[in-house]
mmCIF file of C-alpha atoms in Angstrom:
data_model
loop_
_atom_site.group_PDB
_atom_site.id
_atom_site.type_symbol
_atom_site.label_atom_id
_atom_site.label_comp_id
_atom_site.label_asym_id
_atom_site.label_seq_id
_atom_site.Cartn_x
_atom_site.Cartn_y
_atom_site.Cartn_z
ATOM 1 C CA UNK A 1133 0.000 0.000 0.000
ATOM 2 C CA UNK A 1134 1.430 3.212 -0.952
ATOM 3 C CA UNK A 1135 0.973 5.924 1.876
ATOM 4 C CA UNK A 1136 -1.549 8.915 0.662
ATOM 5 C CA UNK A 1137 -0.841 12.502 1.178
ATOM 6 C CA UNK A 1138 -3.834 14.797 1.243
ATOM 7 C CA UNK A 1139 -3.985 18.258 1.213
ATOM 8 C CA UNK A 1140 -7.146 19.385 3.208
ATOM 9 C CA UNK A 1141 -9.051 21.939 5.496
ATOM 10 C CA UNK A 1142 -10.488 23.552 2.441
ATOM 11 C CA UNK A 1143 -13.094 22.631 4.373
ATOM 12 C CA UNK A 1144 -12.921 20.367 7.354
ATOM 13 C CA UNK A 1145 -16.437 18.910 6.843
ATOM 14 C CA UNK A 1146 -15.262 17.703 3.597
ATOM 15 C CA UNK A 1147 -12.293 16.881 4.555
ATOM 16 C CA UNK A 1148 -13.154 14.630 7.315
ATOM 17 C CA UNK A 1149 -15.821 12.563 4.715
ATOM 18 C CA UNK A 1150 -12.231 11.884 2.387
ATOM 19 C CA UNK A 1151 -10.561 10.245 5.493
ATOM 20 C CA UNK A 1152 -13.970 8.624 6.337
ATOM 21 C CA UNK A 1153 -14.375 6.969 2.961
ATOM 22 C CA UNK A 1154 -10.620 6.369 2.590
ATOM 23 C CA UNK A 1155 -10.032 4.241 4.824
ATOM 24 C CA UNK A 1156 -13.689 2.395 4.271
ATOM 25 C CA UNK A 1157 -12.286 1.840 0.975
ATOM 26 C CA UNK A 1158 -9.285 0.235 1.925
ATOM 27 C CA UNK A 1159 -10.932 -1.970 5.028
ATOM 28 C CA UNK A 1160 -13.245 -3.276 1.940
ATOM 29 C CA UNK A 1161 -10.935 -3.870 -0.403
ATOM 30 C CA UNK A 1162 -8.096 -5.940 2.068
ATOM 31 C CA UNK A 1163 -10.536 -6.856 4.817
ATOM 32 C CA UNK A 1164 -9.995 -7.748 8.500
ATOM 33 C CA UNK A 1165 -9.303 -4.285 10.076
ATOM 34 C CA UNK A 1166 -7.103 -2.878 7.549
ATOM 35 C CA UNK A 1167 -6.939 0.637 7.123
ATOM 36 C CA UNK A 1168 -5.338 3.896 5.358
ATOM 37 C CA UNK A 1169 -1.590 4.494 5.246
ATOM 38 C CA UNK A 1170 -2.673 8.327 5.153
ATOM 39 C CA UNK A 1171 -0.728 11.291 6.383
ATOM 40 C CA UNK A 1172 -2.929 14.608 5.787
ATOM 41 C CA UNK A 1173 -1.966 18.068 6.212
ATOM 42 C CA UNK A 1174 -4.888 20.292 6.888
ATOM 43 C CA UNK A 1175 -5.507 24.163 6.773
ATOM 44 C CA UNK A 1176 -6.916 26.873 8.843
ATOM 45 C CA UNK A 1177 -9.502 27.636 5.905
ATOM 46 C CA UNK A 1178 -10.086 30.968 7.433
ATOM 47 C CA UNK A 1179 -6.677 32.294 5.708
ATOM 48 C CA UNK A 1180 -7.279 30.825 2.480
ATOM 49 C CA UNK A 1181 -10.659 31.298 2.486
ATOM 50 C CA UNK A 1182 -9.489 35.334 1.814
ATOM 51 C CA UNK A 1183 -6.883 34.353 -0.727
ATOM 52 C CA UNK A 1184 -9.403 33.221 -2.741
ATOM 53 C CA UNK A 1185 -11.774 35.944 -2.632
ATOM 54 C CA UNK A 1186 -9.005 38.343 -2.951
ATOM 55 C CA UNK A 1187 -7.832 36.312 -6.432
ATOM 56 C CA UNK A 1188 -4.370 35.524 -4.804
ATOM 57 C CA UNK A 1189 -3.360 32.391 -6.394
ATOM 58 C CA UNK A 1190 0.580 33.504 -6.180
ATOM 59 C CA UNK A 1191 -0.020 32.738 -2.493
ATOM 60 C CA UNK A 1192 -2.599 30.460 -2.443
ATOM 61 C CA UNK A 1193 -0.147 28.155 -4.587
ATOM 62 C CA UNK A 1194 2.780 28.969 -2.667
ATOM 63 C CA UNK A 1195 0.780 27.738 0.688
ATOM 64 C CA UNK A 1196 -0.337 24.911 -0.838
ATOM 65 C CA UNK A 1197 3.255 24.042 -2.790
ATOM 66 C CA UNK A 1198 4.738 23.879 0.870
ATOM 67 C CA UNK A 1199 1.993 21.697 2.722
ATOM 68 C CA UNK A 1200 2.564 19.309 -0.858
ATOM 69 C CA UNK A 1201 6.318 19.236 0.008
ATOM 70 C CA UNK A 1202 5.594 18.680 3.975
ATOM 71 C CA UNK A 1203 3.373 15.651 3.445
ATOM 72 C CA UNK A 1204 6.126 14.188 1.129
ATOM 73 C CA UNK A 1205 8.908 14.563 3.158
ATOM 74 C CA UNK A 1206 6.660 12.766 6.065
ATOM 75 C CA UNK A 1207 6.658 9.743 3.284
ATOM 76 C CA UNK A 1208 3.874 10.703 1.402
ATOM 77 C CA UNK A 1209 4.035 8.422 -1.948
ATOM 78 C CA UNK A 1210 0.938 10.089 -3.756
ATOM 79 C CA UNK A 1211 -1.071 13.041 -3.095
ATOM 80 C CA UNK A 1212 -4.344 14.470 -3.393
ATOM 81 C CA UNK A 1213 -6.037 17.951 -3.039
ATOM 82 C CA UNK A 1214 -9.654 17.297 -0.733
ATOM 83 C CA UNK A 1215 -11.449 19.973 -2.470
ATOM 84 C CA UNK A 1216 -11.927 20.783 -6.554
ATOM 85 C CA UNK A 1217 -10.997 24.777 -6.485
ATOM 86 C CA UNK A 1218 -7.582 24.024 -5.588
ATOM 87 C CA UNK A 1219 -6.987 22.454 -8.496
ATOM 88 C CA UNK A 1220 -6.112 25.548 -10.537
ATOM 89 C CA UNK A 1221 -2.931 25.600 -8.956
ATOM 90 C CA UNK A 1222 -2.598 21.725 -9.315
ATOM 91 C CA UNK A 1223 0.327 21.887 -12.255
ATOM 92 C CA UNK A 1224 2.475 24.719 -9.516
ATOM 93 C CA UNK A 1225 2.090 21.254 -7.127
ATOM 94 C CA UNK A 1226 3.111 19.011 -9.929
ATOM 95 C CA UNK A 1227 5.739 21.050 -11.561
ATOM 96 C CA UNK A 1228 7.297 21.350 -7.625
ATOM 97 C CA UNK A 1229 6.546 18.598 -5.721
ATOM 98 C CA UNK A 1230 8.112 14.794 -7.436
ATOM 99 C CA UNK A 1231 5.330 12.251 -6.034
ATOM 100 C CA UNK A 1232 2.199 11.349 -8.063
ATOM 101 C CA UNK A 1233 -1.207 14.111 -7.812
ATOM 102 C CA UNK A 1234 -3.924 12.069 -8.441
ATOM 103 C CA UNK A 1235 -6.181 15.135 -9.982
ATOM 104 C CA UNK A 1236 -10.336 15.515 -9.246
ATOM 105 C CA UNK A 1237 -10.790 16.499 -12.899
ATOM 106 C CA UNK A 1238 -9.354 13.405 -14.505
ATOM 107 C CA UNK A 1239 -10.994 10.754 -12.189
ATOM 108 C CA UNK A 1240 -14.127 12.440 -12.146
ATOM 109 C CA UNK A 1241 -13.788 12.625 -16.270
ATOM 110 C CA UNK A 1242 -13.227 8.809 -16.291
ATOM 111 C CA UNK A 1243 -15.968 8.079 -14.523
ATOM 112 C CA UNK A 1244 -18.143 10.455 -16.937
ATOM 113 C CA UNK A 1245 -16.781 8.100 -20.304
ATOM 114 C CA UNK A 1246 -17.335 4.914 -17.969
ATOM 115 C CA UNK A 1247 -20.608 5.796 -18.523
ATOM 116 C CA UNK A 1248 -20.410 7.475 -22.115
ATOM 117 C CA UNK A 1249 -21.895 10.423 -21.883
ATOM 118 C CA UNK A 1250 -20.682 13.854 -23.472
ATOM 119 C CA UNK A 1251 -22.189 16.643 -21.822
ATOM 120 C CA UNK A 1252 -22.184 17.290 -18.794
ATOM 121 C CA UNK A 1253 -23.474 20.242 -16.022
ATOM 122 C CA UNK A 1254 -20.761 21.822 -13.539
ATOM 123 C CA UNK A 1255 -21.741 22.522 -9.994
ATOM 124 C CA UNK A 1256 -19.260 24.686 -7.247
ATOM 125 C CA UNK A 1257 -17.468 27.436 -6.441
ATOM 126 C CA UNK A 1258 -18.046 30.317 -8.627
ATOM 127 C CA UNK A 1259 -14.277 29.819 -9.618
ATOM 128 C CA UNK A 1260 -14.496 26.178 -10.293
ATOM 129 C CA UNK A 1261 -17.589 27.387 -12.981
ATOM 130 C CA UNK A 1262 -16.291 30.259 -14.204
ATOM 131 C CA UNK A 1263 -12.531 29.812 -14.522
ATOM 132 C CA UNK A 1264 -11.145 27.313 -17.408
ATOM 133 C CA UNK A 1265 -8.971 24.734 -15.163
ATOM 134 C CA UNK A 1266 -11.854 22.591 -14.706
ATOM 135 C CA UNK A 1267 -14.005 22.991 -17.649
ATOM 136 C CA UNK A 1268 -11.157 23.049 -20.197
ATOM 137 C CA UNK A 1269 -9.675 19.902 -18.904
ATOM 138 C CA UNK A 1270 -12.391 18.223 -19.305
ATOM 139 C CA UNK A 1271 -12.976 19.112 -23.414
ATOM 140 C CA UNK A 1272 -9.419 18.942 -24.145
ATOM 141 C CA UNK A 1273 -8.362 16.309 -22.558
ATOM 142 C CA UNK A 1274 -11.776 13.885 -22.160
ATOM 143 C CA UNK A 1275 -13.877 15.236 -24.931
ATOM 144 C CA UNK A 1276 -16.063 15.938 -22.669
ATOM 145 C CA UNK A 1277 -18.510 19.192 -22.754
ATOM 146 C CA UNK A 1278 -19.810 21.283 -19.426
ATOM 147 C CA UNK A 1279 -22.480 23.306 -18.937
ATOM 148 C CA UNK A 1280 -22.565 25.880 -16.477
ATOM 149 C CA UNK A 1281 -25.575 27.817 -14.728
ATOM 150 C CA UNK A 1282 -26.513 31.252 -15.199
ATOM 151 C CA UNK A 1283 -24.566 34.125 -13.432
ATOM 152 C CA UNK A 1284 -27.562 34.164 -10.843
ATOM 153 C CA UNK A 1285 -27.326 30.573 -10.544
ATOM 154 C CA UNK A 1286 -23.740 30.941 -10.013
ATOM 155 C CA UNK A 1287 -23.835 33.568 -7.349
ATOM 156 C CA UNK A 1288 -26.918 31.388 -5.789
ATOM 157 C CA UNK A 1289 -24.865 28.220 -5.739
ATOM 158 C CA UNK A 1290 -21.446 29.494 -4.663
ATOM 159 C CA UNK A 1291 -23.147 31.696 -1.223
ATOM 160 C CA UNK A 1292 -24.141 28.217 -0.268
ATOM 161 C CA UNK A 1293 -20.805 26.862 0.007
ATOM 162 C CA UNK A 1294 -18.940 29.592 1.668
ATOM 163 C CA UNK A 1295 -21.824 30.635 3.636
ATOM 164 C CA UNK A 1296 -23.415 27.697 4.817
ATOM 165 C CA UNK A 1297 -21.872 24.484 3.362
ATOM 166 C CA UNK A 1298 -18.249 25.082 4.804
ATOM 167 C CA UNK A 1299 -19.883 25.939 8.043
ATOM 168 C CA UNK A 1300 -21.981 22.550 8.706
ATOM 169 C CA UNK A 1301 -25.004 23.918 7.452
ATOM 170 C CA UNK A 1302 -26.935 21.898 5.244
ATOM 171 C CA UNK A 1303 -30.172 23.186 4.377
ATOM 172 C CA UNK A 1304 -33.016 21.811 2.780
ATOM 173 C CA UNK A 1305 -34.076 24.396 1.633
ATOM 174 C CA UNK A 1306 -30.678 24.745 0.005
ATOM 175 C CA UNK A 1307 -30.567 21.598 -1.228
ATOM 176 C CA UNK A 1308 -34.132 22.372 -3.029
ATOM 177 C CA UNK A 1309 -32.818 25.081 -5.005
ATOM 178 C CA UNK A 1310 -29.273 22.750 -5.678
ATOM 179 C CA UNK A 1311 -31.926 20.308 -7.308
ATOM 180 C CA UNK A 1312 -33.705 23.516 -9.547
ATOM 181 C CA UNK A 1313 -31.084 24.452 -11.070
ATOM 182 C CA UNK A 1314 -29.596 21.200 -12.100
ATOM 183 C CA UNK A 1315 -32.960 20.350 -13.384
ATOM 184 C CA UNK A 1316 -32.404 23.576 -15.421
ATOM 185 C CA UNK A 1317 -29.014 22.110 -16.539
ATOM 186 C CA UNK A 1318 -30.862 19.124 -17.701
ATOM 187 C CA UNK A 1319 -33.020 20.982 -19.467
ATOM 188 C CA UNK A 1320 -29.866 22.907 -20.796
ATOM 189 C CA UNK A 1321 -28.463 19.827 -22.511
ATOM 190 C CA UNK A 1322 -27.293 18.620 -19.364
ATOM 191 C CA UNK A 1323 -26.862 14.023 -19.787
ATOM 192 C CA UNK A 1324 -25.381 14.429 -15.573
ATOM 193 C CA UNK A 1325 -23.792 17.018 -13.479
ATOM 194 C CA UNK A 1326 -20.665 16.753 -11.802
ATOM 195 C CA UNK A 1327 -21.054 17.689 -8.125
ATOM 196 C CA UNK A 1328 -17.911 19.866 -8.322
ATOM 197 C CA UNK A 1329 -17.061 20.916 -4.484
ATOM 198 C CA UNK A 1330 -16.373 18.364 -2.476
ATOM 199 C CA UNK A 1331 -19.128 19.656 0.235
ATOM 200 C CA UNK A 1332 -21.992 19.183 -2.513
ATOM 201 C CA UNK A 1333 -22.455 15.684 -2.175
ATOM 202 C CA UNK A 1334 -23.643 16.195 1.164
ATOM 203 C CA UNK A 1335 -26.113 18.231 0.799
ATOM 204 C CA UNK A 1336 -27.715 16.501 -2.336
ATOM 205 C CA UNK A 1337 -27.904 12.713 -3.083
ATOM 206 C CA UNK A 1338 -28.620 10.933 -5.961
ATOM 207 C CA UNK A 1339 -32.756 10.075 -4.286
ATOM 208 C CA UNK A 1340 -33.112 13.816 -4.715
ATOM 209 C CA UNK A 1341 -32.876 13.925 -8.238
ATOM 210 C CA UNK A 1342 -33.296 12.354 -11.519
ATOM 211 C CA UNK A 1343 -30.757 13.520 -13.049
ATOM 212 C CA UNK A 1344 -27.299 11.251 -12.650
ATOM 213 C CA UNK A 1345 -24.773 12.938 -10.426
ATOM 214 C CA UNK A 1346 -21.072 13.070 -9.928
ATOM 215 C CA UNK A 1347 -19.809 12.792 -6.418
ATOM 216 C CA UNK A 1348 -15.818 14.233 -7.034
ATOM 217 C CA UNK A 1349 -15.563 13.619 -3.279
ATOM 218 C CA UNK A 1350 -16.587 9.534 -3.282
ATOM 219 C CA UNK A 1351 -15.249 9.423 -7.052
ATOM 220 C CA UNK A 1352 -11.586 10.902 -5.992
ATOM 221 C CA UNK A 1353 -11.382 8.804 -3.062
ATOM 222 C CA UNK A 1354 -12.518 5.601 -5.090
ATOM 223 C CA UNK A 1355 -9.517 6.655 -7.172
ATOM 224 C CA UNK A 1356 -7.118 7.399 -4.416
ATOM 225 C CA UNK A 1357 -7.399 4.604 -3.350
ATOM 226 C CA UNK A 1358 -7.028 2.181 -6.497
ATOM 227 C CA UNK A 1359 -3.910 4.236 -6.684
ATOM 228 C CA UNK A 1360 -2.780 3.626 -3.424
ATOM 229 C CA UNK A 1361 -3.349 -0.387 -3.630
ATOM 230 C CA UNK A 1362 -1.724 -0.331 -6.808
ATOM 231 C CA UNK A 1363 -4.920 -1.233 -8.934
ATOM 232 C CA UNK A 1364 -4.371 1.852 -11.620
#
């Protein structure tokens, strides 16, 4: 088993479900009371939380860079990123840092062709929507087309994460307006919609929707893990 380095904090909730279904992946896969080689290294959000909103990547990548480099030299043999907005600085990581990232966007992508379809709607943060890391990997790379909400939608969609999601607060009344608009992106063209922050999936599940759904956070650790057992 190779030991897993994650990046997390960005937030804690979510964070806490990739150790959670880490190491229930593992115990399943080798039995008895096996568990996780895992050595995390996780943030005060609070701090980067501001970065973002202030459009600092320079030091949002250099913070992140640094925990990547900690976790390694503590024997990290593959890493991972617990949330999908971090990604945009994934290459900085890659380019700096010598172990294996095991990127959101490409297992989530593989699990979109496993299932052959070829357009699909893009929940999250308003950068994750807006900004091309994400959505450009995905066409370029996969073949794979997104759809994105309306600005409104957008704004609607992101407020829940940073102002209730990342706090514990899952609403239902938030999750019934989750559910409207990716019936609208169904309407839009939409074949499934990736649930692209990893807090989404607990606030809607696949029972509240017709539409199919991406979990990144149970499809990255599913892919961690294969990784990490040396089954990819």
């Amino acid at each position: 088993m190779k030991k897993i380095g994650i990046l997390g904090g960005m937030s804690w909730e979510s964070t806490a479900e990739y150790y959670r279904l880490i190491n229930q992946a593992v115990n399943k896969r080798l039995g008895g009371v096996h568990s996780a080689e895992l050595i995390m290294y996780s943030y005060d959000f609070h701090r980067l939380e501001r970065l973002l909103h202030q459009d600092k990547w320079l030091e949002i990548s250099d913070i992140l860079v640094a925990g990547a480099k900690t976790v390694k030299s503590a024997g990290a043999e593959i890493l991972a990123l617990a949330t999908n907005t971090a990604h945009k600085v994934a290459g900085d990581i890659e380019s700096q840092v010598d172990i294996p990232l095991i990127h959101i966007a490409d297992a989530t992508a593989e699990a979109i062709q496993a299932v052959e379809l070829k357009t699909v709607g893009l929940l999250g943060t308003a950068m994750t929507m807006e900004e091309e890391f994400y959505r450009v990997r995905l066409k370029e790379k996969y073949g794979i087309d997104v759809v994105i909400p309306d600005a409104n939608d957008r704004q609607y969609v992101s407020d829940v994460i940073f102002k209730e999601m990342v706090r514990g607060k899952f609403l239902k009344e938030s999750r019934d307006g989750y559910c409207e608009i990716i019936d609208k992106l169904a309407q839009d063209g939409a074949e499934g919609v990736i649930l692209g922050c990893t807090e989404i999936p607990m606030l809607v599940k696949p029972e509240d929707t017709s539409v199919k759904l991406f979990d990144t956070t149970g499809i990255h650790t599913r892919k961690i893990v294969d990784v990490a057992l040396g089954d990819d």
